Coordinates of N, CA and C in Angstrom, one line a residue:
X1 N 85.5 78.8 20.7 CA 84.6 78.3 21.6 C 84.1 79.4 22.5
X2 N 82.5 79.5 23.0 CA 82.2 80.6 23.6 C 82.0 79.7 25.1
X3 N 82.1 80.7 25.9 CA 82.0 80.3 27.2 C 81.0 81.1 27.6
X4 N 79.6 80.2 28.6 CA 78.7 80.7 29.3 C 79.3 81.6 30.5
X5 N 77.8 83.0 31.0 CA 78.2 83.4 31.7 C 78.6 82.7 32.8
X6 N 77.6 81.9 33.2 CA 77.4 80.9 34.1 C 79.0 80.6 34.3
X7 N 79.8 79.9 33.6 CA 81.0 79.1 34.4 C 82.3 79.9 34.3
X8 N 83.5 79.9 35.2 CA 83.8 81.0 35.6 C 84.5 81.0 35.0
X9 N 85.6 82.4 35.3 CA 86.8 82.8 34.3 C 88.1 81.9 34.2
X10 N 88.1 81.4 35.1 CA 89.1 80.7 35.3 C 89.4 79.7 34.4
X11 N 88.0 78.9 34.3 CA 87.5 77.8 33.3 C 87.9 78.3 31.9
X12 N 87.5 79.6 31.3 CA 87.0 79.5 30.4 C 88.7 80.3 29.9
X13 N 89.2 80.4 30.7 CA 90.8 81.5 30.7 C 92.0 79.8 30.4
X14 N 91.1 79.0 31.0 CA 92.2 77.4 30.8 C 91.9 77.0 29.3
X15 N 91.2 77.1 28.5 CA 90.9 76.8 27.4 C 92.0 77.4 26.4
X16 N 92.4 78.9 26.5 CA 92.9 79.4 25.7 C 94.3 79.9 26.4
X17 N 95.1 78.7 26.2 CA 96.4 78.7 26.5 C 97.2 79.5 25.8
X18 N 96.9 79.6 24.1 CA 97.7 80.8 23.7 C 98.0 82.2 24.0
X19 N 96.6 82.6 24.8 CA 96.8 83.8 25.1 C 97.0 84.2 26.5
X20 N 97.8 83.3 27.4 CA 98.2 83.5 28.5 C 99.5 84.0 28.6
X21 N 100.1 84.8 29.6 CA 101.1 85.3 29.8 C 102.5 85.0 29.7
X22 N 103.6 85.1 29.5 CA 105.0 84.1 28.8 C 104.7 83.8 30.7
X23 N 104.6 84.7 31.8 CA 104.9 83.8 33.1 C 104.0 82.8 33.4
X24 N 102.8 82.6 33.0 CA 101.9 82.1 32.9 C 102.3 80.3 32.1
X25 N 102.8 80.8 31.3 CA 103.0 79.6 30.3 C 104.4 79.0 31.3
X26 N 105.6 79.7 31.8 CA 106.8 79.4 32.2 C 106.3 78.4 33.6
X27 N 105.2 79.1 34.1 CA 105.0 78.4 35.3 C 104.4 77.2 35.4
X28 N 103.6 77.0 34.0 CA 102.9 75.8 34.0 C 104.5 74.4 33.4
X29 N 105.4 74.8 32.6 CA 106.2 74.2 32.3 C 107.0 74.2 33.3
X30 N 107.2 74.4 33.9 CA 108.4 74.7 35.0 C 107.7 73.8 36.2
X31 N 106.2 73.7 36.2 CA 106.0 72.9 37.0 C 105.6 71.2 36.6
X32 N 105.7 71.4 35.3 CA 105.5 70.0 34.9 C 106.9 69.3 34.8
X33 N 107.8 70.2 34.1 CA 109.3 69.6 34.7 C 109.5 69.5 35.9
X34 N 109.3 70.4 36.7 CA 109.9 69.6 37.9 C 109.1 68.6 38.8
X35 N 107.9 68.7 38.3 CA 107.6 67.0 38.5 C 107.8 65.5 37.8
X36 N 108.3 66.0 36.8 CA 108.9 65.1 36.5 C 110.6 64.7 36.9
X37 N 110.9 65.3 37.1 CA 112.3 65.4 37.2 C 112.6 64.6 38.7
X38 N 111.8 64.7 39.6 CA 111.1 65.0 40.3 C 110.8 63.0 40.6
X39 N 110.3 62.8 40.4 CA 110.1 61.2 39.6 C 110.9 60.5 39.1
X40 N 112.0 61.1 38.3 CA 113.1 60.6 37.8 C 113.6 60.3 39.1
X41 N 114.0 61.1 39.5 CA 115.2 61.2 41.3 C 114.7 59.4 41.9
X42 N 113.2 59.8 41.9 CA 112.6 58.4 43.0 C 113.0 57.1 42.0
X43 N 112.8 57.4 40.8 CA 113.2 55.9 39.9 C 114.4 55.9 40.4
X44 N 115.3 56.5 40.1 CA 116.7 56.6 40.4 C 117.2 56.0 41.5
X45 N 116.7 56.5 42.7 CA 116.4 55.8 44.2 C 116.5 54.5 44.2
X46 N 115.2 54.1 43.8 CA 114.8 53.0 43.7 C 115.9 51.6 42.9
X47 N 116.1 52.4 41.5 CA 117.5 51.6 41.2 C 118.4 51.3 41.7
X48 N 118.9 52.5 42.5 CA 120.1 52.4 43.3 C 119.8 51.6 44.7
X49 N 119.0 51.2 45.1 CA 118.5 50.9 45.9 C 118.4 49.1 45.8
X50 N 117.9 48.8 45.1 CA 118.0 47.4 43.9 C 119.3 47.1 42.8
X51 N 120.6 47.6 43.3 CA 121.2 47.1 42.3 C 121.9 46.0 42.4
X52 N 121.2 45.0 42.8 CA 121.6 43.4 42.8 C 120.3 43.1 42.2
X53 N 119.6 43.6 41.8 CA 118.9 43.3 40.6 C 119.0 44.0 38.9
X54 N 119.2 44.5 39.1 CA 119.6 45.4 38.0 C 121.1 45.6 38.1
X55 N 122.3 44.6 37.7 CA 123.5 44.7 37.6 C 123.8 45.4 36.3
X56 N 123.3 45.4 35.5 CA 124.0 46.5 34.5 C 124.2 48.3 34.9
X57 N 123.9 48.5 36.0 CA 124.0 49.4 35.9 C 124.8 49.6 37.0
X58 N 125.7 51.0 36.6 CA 126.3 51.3 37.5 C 126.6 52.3 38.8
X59 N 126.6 52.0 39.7 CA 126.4 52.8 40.8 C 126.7 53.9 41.0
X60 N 128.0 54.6 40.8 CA 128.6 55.6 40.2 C 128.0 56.6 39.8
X61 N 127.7 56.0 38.2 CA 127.1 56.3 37.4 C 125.5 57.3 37.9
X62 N 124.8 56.2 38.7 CA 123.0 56.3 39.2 C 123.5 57.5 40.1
X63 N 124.8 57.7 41.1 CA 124.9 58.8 41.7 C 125.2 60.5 41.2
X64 N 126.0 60.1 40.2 CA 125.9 61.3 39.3 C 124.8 61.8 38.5
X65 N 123.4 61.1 37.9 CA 122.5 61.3 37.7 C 121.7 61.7 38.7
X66 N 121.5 61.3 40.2 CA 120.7 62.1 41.3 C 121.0 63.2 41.3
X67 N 122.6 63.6 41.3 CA 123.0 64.5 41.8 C 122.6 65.8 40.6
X68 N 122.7 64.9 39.6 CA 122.6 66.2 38.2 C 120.7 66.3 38.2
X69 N 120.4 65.8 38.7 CA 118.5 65.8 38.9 C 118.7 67.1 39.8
X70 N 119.4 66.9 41.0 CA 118.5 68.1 42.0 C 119.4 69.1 41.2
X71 N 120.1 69.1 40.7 CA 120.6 70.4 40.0 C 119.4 71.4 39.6
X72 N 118.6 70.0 37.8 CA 118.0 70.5 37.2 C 116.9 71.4 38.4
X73 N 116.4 70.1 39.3 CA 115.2 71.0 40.2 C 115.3 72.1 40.5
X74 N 116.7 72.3 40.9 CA 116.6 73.6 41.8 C 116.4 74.7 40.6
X75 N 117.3 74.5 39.4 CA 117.1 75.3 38.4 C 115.8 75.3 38.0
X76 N 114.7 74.8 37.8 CA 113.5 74.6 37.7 C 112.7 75.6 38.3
X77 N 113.2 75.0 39.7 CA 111.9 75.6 40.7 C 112.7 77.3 40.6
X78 N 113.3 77.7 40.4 CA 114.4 78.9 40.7 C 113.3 79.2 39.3
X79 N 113.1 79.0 37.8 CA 112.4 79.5 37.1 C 111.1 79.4 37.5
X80 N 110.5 78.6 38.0 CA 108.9 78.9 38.6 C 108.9 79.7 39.9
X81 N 110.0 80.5 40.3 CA 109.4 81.4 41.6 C 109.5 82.4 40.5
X82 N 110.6 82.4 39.5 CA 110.7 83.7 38.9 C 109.4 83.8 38.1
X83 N 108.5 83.0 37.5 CA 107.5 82.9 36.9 C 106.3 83.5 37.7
X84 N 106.6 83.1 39.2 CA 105.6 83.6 39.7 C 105.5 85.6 40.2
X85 N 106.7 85.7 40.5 CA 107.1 86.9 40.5 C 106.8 87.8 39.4
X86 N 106.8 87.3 38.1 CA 106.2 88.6 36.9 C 104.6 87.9 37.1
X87 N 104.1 87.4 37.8 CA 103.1 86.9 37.2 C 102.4 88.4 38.1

């Protein structure tokens, strides 16, 4: 695909994802996990928060998954500063 001069580099540099930088690529994954992960936490909340409706689940349990969430985050965001650092 050719890109006009007209629209900018930026644009035409998003198109061709293969040839972006390994920090380039780390940072875009690193930041889509940790929004997700991220989301998970708030579901989690929310369960825990509601579990007289949701009795199968166990409390315990919903606490040790929060806690293993902000884990991943921090490991996450710890590889998206490093991402941005070689960037």
């Amino acid at each position: 695909m050719q890109w006009s001069a007209d629209q900018s580099r930026g644009m035409a540099r998003l198109g061709a994802i293969v040839d972006w930088l390994a920090a380039d690529k780390a940072l875009l994954t690193a930041g889509i996990v940790f929004s997700l992960h991220l989301y998970a936490i708030g579901l989690l909340n929310v369960a825990q928060a509601n579990l007289d409706q949701l009795p199968f689940l166990e409390p315990r349990v919903l606490a040790q998954l929060i806690e293993l969430n902000f884990g991943t985050i921090a490991a996450w965001a710890i590889l998206g500063l490093l991402a941005l650092l070689y960037r």
